[in-house]
PDB file of N, CA and C and ligand atoms in Angstrom:
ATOM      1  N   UNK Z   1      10.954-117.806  63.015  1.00 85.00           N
ATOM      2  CA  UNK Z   1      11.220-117.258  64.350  1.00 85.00           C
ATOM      3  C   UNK Z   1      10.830-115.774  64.389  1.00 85.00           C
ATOM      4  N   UNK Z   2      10.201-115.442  65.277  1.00 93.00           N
ATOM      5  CA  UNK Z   2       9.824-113.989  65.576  1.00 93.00           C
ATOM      6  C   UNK Z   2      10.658-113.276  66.696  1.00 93.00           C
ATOM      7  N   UNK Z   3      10.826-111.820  66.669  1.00 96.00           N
ATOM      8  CA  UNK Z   3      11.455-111.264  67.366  1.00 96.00           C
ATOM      9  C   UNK Z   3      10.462-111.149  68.725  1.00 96.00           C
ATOM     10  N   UNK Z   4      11.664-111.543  70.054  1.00 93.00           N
ATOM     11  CA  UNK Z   4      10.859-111.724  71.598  1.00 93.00           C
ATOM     12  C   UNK Z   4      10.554-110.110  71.882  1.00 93.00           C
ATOM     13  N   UNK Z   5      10.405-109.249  71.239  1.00 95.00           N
ATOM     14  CA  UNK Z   5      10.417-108.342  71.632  1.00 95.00           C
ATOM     15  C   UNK Z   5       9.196-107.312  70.841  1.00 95.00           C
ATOM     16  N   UNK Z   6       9.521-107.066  69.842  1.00 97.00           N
ATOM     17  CA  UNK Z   6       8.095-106.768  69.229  1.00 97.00           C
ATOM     18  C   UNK Z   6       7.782-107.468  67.794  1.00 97.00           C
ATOM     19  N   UNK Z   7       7.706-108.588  67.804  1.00 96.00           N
ATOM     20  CA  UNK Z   7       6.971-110.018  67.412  1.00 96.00           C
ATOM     21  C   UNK Z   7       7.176-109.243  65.864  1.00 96.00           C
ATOM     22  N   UNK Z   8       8.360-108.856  65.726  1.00 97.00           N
ATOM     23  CA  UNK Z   8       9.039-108.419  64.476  1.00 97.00           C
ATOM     24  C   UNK Z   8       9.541-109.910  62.905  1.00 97.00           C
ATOM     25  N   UNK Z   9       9.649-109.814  61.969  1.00 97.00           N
ATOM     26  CA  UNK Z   9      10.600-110.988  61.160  1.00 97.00           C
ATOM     27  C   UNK Z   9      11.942-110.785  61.952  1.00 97.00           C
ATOM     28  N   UNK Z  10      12.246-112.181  62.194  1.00 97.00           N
ATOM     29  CA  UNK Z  10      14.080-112.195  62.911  1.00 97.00           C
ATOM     30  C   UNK Z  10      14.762-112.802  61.086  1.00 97.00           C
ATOM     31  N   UNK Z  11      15.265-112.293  60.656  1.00 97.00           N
ATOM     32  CA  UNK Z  11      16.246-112.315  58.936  1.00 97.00           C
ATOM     33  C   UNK Z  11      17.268-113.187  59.817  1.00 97.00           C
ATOM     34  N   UNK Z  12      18.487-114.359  58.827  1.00 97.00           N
ATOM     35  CA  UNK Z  12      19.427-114.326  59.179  1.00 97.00           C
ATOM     36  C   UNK Z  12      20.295-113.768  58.648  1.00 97.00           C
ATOM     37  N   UNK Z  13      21.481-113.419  59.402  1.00 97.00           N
ATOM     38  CA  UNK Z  13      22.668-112.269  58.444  1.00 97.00           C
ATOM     39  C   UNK Z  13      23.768-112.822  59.756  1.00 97.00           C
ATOM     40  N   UNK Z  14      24.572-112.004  59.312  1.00 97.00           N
ATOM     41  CA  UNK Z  14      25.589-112.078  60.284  1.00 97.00           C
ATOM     42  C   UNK Z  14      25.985-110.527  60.278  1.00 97.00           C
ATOM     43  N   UNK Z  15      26.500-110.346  61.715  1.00 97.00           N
ATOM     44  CA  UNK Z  15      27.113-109.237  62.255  1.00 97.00           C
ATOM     45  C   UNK Z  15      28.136-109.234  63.243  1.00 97.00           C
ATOM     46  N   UNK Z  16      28.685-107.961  64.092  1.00 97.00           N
ATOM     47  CA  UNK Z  16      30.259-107.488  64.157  1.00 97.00           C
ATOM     48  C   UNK Z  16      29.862-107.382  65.666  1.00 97.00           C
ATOM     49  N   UNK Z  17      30.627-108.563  66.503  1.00 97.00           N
ATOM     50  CA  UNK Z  17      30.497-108.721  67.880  1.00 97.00           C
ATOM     51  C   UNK Z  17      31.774-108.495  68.571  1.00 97.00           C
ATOM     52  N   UNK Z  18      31.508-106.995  69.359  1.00 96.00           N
ATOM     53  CA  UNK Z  18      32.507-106.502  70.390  1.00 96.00           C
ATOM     54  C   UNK Z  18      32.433-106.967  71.590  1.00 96.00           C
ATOM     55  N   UNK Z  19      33.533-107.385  72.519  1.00 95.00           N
ATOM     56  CA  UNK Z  19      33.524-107.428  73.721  1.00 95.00           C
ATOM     57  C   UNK Z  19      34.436-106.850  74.955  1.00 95.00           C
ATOM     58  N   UNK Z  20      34.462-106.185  75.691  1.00 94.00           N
ATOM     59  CA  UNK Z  20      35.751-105.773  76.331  1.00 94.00           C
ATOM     60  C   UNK Z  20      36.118-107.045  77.087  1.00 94.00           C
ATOM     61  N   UNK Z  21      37.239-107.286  77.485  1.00 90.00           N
ATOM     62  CA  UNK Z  21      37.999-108.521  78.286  1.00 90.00           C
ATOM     63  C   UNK Z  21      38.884-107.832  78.949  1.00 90.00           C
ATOM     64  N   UNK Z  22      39.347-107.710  80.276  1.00 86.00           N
ATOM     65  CA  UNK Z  22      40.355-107.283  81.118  1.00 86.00           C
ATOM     66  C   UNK Z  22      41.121-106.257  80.517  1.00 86.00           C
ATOM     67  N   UNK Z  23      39.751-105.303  80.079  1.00 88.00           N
ATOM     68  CA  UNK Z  23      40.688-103.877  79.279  1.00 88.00           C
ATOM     69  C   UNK Z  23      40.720-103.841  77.600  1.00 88.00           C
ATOM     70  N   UNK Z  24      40.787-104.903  77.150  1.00 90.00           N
ATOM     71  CA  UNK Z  24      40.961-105.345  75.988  1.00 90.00           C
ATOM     72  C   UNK Z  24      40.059-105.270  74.783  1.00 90.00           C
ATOM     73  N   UNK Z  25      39.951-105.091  73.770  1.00 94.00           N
ATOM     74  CA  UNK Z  25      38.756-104.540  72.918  1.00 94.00           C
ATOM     75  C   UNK Z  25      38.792-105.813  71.949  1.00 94.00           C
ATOM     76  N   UNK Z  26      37.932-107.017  71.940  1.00 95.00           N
ATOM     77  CA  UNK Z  26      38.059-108.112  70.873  1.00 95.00           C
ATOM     78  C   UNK Z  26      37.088-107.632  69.787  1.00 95.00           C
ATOM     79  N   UNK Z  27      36.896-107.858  68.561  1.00 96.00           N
ATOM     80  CA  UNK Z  27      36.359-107.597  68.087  1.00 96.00           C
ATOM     81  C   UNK Z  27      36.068-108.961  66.880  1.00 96.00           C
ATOM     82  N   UNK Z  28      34.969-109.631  66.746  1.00 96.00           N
ATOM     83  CA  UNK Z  28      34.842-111.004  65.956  1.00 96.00           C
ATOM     84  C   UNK Z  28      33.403-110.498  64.585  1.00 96.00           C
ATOM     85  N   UNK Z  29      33.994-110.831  63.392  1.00 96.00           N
ATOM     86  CA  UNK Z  29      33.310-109.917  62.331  1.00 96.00           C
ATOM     87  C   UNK Z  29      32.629-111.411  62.035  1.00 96.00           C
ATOM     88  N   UNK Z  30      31.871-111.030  61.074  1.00 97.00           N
ATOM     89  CA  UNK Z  30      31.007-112.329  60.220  1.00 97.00           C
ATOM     90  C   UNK Z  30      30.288-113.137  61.499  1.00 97.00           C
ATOM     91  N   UNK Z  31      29.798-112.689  62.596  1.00 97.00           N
ATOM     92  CA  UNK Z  31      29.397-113.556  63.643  1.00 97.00           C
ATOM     93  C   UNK Z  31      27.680-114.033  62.956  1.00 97.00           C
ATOM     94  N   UNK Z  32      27.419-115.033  62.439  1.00 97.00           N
ATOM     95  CA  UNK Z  32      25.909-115.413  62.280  1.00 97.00           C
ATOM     96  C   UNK Z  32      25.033-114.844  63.312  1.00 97.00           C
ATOM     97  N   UNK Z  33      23.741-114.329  62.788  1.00 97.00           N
ATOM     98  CA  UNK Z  33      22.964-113.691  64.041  1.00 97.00           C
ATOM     99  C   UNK Z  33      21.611-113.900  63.310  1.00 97.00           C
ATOM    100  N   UNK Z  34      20.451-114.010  64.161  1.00 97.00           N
ATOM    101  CA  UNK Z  34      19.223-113.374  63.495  1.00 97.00           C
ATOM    102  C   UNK Z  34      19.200-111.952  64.093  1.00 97.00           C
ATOM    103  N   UNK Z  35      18.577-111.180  63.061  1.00 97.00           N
ATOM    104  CA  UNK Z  35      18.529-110.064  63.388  1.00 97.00           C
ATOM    105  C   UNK Z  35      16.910-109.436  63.063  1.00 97.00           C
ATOM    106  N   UNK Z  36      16.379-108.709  64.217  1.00 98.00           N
ATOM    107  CA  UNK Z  36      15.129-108.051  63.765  1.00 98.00           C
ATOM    108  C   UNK Z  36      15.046-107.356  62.607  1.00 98.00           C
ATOM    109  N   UNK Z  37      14.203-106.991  61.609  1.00 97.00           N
ATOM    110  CA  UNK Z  37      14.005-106.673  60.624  1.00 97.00           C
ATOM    111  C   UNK Z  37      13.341-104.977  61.186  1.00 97.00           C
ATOM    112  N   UNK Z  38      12.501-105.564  62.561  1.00 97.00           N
ATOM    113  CA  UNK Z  38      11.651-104.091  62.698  1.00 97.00           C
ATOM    114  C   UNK Z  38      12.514-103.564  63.855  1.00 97.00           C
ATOM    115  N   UNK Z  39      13.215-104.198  65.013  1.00 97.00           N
ATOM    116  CA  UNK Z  39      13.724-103.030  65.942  1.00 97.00           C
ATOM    117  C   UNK Z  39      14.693-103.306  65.961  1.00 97.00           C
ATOM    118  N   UNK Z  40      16.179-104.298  65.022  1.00 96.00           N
ATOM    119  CA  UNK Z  40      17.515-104.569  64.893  1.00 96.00           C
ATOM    120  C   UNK Z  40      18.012-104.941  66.087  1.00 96.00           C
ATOM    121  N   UNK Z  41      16.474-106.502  66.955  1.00 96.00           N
ATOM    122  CA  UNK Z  41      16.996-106.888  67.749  1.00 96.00           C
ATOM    123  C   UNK Z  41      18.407-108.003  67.389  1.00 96.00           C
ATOM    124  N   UNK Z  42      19.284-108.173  67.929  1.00 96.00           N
ATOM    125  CA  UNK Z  42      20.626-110.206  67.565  1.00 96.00           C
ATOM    126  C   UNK Z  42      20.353-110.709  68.059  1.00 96.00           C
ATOM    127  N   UNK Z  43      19.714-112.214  67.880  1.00 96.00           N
ATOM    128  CA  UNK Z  43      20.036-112.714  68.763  1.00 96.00           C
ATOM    129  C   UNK Z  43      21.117-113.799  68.170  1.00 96.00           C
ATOM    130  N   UNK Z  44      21.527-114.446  68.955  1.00 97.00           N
ATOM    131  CA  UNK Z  44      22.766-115.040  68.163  1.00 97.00           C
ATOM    132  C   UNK Z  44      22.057-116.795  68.945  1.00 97.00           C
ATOM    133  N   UNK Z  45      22.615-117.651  67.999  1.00 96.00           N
ATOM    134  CA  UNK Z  45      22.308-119.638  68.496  1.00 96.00           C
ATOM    135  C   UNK Z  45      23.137-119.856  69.630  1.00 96.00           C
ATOM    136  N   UNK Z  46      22.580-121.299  70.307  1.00 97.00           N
ATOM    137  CA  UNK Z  46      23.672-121.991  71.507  1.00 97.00           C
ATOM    138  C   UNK Z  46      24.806-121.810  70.639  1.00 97.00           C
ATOM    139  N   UNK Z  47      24.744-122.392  69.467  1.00 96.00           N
ATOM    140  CA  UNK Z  47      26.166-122.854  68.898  1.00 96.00           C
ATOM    141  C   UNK Z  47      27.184-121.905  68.764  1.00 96.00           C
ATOM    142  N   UNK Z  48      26.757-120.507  68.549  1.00 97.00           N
ATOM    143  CA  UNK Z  48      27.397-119.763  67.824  1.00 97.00           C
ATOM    144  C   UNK Z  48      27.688-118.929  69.090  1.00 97.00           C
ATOM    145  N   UNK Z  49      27.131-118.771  70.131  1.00 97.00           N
ATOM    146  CA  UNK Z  49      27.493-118.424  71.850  1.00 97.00           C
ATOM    147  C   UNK Z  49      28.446-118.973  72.038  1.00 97.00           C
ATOM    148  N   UNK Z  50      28.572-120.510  71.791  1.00 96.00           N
ATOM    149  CA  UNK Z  50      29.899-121.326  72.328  1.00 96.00           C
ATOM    150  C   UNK Z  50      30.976-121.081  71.419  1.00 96.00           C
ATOM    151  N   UNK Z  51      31.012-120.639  70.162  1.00 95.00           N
ATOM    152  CA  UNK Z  51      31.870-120.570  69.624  1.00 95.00           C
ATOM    153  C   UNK Z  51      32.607-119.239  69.771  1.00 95.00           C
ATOM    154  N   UNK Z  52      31.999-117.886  70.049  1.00 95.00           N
ATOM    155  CA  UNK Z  52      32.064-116.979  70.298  1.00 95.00           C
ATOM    156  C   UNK Z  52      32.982-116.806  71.817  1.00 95.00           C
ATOM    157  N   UNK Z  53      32.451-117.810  72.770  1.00 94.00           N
ATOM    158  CA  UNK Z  53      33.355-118.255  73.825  1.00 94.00           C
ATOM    159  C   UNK Z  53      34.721-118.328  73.318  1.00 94.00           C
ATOM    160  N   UNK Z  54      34.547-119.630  73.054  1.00 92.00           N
ATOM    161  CA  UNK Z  54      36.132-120.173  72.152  1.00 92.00           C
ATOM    162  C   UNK Z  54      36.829-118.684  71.615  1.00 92.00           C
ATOM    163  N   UNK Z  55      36.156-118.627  70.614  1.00 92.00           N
ATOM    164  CA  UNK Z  55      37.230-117.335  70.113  1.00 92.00           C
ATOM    165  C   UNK Z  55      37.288-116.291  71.175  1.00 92.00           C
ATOM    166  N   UNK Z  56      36.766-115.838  72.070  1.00 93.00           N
ATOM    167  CA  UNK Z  56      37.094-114.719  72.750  1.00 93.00           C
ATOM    168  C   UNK Z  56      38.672-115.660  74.019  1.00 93.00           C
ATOM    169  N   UNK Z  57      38.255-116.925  74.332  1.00 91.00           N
ATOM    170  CA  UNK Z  57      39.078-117.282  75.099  1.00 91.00           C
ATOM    171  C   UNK Z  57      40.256-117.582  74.532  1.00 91.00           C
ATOM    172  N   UNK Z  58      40.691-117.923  73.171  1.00 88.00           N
ATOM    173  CA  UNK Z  58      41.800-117.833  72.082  1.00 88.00           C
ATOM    174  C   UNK Z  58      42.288-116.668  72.116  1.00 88.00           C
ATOM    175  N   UNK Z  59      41.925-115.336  71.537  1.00 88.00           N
ATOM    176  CA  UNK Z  59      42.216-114.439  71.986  1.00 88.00           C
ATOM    177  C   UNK Z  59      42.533-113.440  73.399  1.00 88.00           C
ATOM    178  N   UNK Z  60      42.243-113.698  73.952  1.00 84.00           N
ATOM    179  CA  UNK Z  60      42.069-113.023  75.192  1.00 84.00           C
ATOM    180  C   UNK Z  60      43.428-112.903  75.817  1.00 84.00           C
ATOM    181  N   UNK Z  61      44.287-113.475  75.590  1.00 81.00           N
ATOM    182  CA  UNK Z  61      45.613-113.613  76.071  1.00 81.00           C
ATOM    183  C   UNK Z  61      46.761-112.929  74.999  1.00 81.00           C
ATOM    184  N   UNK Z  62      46.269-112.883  74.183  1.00 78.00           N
ATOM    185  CA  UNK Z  62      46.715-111.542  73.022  1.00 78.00           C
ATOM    186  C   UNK Z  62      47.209-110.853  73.774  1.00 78.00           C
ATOM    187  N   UNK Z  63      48.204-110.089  73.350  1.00 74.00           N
ATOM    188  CA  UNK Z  63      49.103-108.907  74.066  1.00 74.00           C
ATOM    189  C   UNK Z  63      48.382-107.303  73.132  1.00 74.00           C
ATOM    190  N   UNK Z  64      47.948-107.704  71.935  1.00 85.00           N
ATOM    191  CA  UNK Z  64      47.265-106.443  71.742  1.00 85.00           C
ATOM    192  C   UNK Z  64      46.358-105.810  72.210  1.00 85.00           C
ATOM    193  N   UNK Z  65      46.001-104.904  72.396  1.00 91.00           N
ATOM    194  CA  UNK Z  65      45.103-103.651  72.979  1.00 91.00           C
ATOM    195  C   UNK Z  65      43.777-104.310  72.629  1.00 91.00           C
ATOM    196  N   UNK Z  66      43.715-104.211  71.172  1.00 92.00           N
ATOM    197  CA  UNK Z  66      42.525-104.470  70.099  1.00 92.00           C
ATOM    198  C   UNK Z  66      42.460-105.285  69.234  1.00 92.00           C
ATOM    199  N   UNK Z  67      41.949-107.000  69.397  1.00 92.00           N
ATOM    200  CA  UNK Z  67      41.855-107.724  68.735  1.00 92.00           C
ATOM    201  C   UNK Z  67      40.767-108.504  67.934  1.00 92.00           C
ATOM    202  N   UNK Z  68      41.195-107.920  66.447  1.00 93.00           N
ATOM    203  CA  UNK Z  68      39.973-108.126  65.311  1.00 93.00           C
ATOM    204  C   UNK Z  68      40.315-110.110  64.650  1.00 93.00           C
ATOM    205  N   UNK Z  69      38.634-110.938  65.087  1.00 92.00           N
ATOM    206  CA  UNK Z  69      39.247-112.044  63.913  1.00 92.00           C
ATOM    207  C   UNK Z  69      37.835-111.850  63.582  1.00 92.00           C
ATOM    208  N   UNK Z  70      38.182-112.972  62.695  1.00 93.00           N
ATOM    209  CA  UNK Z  70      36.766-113.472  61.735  1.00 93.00           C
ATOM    210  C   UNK Z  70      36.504-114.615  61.911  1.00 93.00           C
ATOM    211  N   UNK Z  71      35.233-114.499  62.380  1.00 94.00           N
ATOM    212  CA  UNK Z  71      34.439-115.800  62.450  1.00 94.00           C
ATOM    213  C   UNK Z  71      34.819-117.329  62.176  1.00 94.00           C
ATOM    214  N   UNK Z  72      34.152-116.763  60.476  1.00 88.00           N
ATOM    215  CA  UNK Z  72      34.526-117.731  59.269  1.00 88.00           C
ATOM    216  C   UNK Z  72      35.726-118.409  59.385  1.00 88.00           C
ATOM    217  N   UNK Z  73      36.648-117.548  59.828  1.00 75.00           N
ATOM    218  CA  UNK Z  73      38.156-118.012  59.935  1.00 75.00           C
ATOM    219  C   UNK Z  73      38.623-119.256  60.502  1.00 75.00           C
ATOM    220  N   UNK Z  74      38.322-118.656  62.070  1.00 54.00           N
ATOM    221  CA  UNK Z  74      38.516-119.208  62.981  1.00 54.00           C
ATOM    222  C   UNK Z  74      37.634-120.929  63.379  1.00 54.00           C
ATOM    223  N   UNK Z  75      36.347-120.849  63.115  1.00 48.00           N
ATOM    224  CA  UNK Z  75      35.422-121.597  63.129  1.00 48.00           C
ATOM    225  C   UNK Z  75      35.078-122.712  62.109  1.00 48.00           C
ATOM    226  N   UNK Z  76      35.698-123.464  61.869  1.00 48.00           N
ATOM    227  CA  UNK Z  76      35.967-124.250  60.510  1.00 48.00           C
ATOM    228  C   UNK Z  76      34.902-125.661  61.031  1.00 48.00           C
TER     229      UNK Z  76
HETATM  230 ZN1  LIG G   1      12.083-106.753  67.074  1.00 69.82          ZN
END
């Protein structure tokens, strides 16, 4: 797979996906991503979008300010 952007190597790795939610700071570590090698484009899979759903909608009702999970964890 090449990067849509400047036809870069896309590596796979995983990385640290923030989102704000109604004020709220989620934060989901170990998220699988390809990542550009030349301009550090993510893009992340369907699968791992939907799962990323899931966990943000699990969380989201958290009473904390700032909520950190892990991927791996959660995603079995
Ligand atoms: Zn690129």
């Amino acid at each position: 797979m090449k990067c849509m952007f400047c036809k870069g190597i896309m590596e796979e790795t995983t990385t640290i996906h923030a989102v704000e939610v109604d004020g709220r700071i989620i934060i989901i570590k170990n998220v699988p991503c390809k990542k550009c090698t030349l301009c550090g484009e993510i893009v992340y899979s369907g699968v791992t979008l939907k799962k990323l759903e899931q966990l943000i909608n699990a969380v989201k009702n958290a009473l904390t300010e700032v909520a950190i999970v892990n991927y791996t964890d959660k995603v079995a």
